[in-house]
XYZ file of C-alpha atoms in Angstrom:
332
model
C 49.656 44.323 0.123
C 48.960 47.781 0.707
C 50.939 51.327 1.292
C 50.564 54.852 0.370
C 50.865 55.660 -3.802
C 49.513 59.283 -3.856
C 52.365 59.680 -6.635
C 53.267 56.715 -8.843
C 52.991 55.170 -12.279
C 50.581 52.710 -13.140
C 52.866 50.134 -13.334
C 53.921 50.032 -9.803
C 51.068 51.325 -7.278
C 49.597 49.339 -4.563
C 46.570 49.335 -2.260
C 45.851 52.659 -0.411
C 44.128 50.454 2.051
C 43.618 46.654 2.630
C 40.291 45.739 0.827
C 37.180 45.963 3.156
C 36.650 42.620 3.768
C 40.322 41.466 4.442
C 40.342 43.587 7.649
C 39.775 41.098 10.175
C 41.172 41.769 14.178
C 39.952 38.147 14.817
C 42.581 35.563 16.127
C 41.975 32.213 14.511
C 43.030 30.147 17.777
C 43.655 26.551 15.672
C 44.290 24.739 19.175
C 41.244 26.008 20.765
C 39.274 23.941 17.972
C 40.879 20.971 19.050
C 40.441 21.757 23.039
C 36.906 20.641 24.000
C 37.640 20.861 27.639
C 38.576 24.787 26.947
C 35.683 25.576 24.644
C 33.370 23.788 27.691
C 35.277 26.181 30.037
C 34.784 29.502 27.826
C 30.937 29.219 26.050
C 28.923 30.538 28.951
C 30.880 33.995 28.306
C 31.528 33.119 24.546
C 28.957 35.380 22.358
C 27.418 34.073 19.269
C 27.201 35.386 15.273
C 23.739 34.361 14.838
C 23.875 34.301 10.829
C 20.079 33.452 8.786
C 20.053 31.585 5.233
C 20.878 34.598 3.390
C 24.129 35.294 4.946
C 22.377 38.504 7.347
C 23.119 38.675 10.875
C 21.715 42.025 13.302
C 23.884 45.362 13.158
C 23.831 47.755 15.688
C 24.918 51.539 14.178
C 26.096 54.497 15.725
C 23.178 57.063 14.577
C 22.127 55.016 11.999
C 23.022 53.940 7.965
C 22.767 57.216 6.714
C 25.161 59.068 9.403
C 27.795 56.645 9.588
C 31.226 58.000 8.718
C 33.107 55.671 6.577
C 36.626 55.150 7.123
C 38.588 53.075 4.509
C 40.664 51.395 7.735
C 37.994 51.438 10.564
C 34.705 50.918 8.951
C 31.899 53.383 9.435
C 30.519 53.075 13.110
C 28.565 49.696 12.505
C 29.009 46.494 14.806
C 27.858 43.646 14.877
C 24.937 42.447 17.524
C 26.104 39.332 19.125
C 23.807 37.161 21.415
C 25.169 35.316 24.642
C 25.580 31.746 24.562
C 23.110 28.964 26.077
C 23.768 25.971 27.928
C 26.671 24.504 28.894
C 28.296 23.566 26.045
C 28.592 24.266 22.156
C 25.400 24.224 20.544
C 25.408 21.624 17.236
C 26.352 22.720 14.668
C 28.289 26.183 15.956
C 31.649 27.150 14.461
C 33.998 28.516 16.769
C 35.256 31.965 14.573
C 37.881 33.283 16.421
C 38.516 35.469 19.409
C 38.474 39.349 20.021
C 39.937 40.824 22.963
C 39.608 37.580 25.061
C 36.260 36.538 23.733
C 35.215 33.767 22.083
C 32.760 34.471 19.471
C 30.709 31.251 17.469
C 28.919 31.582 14.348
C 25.383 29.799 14.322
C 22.447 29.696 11.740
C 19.300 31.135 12.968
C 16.515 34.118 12.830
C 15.164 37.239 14.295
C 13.753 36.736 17.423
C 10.703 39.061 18.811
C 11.116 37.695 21.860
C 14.427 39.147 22.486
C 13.219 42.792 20.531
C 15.121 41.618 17.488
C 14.257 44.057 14.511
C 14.194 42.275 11.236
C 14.876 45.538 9.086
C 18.664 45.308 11.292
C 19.697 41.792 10.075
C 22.224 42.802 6.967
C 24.164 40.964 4.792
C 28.018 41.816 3.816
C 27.105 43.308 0.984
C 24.880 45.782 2.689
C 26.976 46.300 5.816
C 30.077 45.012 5.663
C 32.403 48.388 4.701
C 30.859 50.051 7.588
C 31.498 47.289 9.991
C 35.075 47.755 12.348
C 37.682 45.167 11.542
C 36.400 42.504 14.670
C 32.782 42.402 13.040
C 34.066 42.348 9.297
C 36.623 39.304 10.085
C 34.302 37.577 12.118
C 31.089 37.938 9.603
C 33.198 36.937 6.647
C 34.480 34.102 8.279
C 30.736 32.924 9.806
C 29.374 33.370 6.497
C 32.209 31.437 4.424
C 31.914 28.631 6.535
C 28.211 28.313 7.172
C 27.574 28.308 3.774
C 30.211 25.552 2.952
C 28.519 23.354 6.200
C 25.001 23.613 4.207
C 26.433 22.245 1.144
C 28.921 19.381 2.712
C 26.179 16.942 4.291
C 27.334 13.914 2.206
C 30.984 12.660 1.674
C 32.293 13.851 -1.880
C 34.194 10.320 -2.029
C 31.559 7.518 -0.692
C 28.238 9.536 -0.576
C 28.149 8.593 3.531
C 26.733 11.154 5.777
C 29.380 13.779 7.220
C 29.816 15.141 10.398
C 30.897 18.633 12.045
C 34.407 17.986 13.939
C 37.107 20.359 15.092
C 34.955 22.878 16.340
C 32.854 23.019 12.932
C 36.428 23.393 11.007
C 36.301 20.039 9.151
C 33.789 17.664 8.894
C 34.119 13.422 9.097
C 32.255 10.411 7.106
C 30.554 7.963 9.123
C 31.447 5.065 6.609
C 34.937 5.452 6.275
C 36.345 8.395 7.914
C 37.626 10.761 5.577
C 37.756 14.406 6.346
C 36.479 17.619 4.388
C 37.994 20.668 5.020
C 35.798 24.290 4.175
C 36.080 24.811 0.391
C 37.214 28.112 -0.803
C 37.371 28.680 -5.156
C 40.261 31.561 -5.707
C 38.851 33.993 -8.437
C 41.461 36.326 -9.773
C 40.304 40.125 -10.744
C 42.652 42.168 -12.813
C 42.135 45.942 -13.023
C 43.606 46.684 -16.132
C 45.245 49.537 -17.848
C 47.137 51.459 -20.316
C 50.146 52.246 -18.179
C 49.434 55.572 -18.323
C 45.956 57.283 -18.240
C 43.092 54.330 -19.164
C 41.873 52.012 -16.970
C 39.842 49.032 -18.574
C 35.573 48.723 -17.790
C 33.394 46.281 -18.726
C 29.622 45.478 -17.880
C 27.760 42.144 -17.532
C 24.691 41.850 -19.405
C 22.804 41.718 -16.387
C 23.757 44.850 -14.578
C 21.730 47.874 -15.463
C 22.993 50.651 -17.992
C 25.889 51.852 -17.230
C 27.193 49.785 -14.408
C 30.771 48.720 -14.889
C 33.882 47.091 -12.851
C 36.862 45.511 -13.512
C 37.206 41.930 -15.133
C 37.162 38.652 -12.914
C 36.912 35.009 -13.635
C 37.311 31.755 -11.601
C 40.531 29.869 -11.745
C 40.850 27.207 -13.591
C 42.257 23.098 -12.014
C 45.592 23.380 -12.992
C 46.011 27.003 -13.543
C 48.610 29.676 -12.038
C 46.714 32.844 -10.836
C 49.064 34.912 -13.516
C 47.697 32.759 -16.630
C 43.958 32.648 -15.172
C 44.288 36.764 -15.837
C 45.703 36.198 -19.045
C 43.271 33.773 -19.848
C 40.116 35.608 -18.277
C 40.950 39.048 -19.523
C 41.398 37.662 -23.511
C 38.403 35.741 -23.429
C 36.213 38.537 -21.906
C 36.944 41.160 -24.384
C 39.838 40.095 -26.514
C 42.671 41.872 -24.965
C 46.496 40.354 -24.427
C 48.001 41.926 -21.375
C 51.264 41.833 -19.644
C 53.125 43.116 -16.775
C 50.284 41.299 -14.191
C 51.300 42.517 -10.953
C 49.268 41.121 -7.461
C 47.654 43.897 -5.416
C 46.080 41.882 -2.591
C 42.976 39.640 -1.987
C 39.984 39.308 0.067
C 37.307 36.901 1.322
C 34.000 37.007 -1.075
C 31.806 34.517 0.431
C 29.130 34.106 -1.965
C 29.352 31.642 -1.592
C 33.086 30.405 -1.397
C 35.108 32.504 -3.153
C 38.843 33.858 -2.871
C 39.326 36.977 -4.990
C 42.812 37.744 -5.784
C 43.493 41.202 -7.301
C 46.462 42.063 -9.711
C 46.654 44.857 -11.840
C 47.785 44.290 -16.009
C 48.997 46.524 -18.920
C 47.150 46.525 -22.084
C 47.167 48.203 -25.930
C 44.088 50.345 -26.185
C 44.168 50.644 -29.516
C 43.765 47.232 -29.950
C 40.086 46.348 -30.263
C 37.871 45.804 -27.559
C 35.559 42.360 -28.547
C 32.993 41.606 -25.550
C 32.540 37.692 -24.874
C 28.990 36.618 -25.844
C 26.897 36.462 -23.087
C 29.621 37.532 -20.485
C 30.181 40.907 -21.370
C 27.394 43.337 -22.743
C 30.236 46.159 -22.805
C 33.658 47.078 -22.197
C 35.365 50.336 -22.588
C 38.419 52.224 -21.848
C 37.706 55.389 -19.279
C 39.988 58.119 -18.629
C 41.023 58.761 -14.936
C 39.747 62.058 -14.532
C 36.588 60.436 -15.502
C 36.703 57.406 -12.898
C 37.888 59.952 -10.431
C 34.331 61.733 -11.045
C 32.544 58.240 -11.116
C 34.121 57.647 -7.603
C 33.507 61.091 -5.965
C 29.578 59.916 -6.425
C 29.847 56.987 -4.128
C 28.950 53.435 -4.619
C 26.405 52.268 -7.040
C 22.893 53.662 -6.975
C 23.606 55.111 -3.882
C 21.768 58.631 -4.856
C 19.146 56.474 -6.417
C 19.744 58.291 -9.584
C 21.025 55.321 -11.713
C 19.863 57.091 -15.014
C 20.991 60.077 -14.078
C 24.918 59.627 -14.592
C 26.089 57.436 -16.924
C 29.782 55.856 -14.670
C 28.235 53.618 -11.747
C 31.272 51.848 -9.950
C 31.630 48.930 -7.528
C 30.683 49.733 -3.699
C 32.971 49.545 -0.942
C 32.606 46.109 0.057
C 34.144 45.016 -3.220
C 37.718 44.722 -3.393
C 37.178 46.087 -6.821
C 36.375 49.497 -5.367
C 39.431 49.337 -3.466
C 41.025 48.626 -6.839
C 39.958 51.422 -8.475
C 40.441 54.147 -5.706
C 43.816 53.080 -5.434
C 44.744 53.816 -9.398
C 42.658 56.874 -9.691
C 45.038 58.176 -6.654
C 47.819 58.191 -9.125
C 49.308 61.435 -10.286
């Protein structure tokens, strides 16, 4: 969900933009997985997402890092650097992602290569590079990642224990002993920006981010839970509040490794006390919007690399949480 809320109340704003990593101009062609003869027919001009174990894959930038010119809907002049294909047909273990403008674009595991003049120092991970990357590179890097990652960790059948297999173009994968099929996992997480329908917007720190780090409040949901009653849930256990009025905002791919985060905003009482979960939460506080408008004029975390030097250090722009946040402190 997203649209324009430079005036609105709390209670009813949306998205200024579509979080970073939901932009995606890939087309997810579900009969081409199932169309050998056509993926044959299309690899030798197909390019490949050559992703490493830690999820980073070689960016090419206009300028470089430091000059790109971030745009909340285009991305800020990085691409990705794809590699042709080799062979004559799929490579094992390739996952067709999509395709962009008539091209068919695989994601594969592998590393730098010299040979080709590969730079290590330009393989990035989403995290690092994926709000600066246009909408074709972040939909087709979120999608190599998220199902890379679930490939490495579905090599055995979850029912008999039997080796599994990549079908489907790498979309679902098959048991040798008795044929059942496994499907890419994905584990929704909601994350709740919460506030006090008027001015406050709820923070809250983990006790292993650095002083004065803060973000919204997430958890995983639970088997058998509705999204709504995983906020309720999440948001009373981390610091003790009861909210109401939760509202969804949108949702994006975090692949790290599987998960689905699913953003609503929520109403609380801040005058009711504030009482951090043990060992969750180190703090949690209530912060003014003029205040988290200041926060946010100072970029993403550390990125001065003065972290002691101000004392509000928000989500970056990769996070949907950022988007979260922007989007309130727009509100008049």
């Amino acid at each position: 969900m997203s649209g324009s809320c430079a005036v609105g109340s709390a209670l009813d704003f949306t998205l200024l933009v579509p979080p970073v990593l939901s932009r995606s101009a890939v087309l997810r062609d579900e009969p081409l997985r199932n169309d050998t003869a056509r993926q044959i027919e299309g690899w030798p001009q197909a390019r490949l997402v050559v992703v490493d174990a830690r999820g980073r894959t070689p960016v090419d930038w206009d300028g470089g890092p430091s000059d790109a010119t971030w745009d909340a809907v285009t991305g800020g002049g990085a691409r990705l650097h794809t590699r042709p294909t080799t062979g004559d047909v799929p490579s094992e273990g390739a996952v067709l992602l999509g395709e962009g403008d008539g091209v068919a674009y695989w994601g594969v595991r592998g590393e730098p290569d010299p040979d080709a003049g590969e730079d290590p120092s330009r393989w990035l991970d989403l995290r690092m590079a994926g709000a600066a990357l246009d909408s074709l590179g972040a939909g087709l890097l979120t999608t190599a990642v998220a199902v890379l990652n679930w490939h490495d960790a579905a090599h055995f059948c979850a029912r008999d224990g039997s080796p599994m297999h990549p079908r489907q173009a790498g979309w679902h994968r098959h048991c040798e002993a008795n044929g059942h099929e496994e499907y890419p996992r994905t584990d929704p997480a909601v994350i709740c920006l919460v506030h006090d329908g008027a001015d406050r917007v709820l923070l809250a720190r983990q006790p292993s981010w650095p002083e004065g780090r803060y973000s919204v409040l997430a958890g995983f949901v639970e088997a058998g839970e509705s999204l709504e009653a995983c906020v309720l849930r999440e948001i009373h256990e981390e610091v003790g509040a009861t909210v109401r009025s939760v509202r969804y905002l949108g949702s994006q791919a975090w692949p790290f490794p599987r998960s689905l985060m699913v953003g609503f905003h929520a109403e609380a009482d801040p005058d009711v006390p504030l009482v951090p979960a043990d060992g969750e939460i180190a703090e949690a506080m209530w912060v003014r919007r003029a205040e988290l408008r200041a926060a946010l004029e100072h970029g993403d975390w550390a990125a001065d690399g003065q972290q002691g030097a101000r004392p509000l250090l928000l989500p970056g722009r990769v996070s949907i949480a950022r988007s979260m946040l922007e989007s309130w402190a727009a509100l008049d």
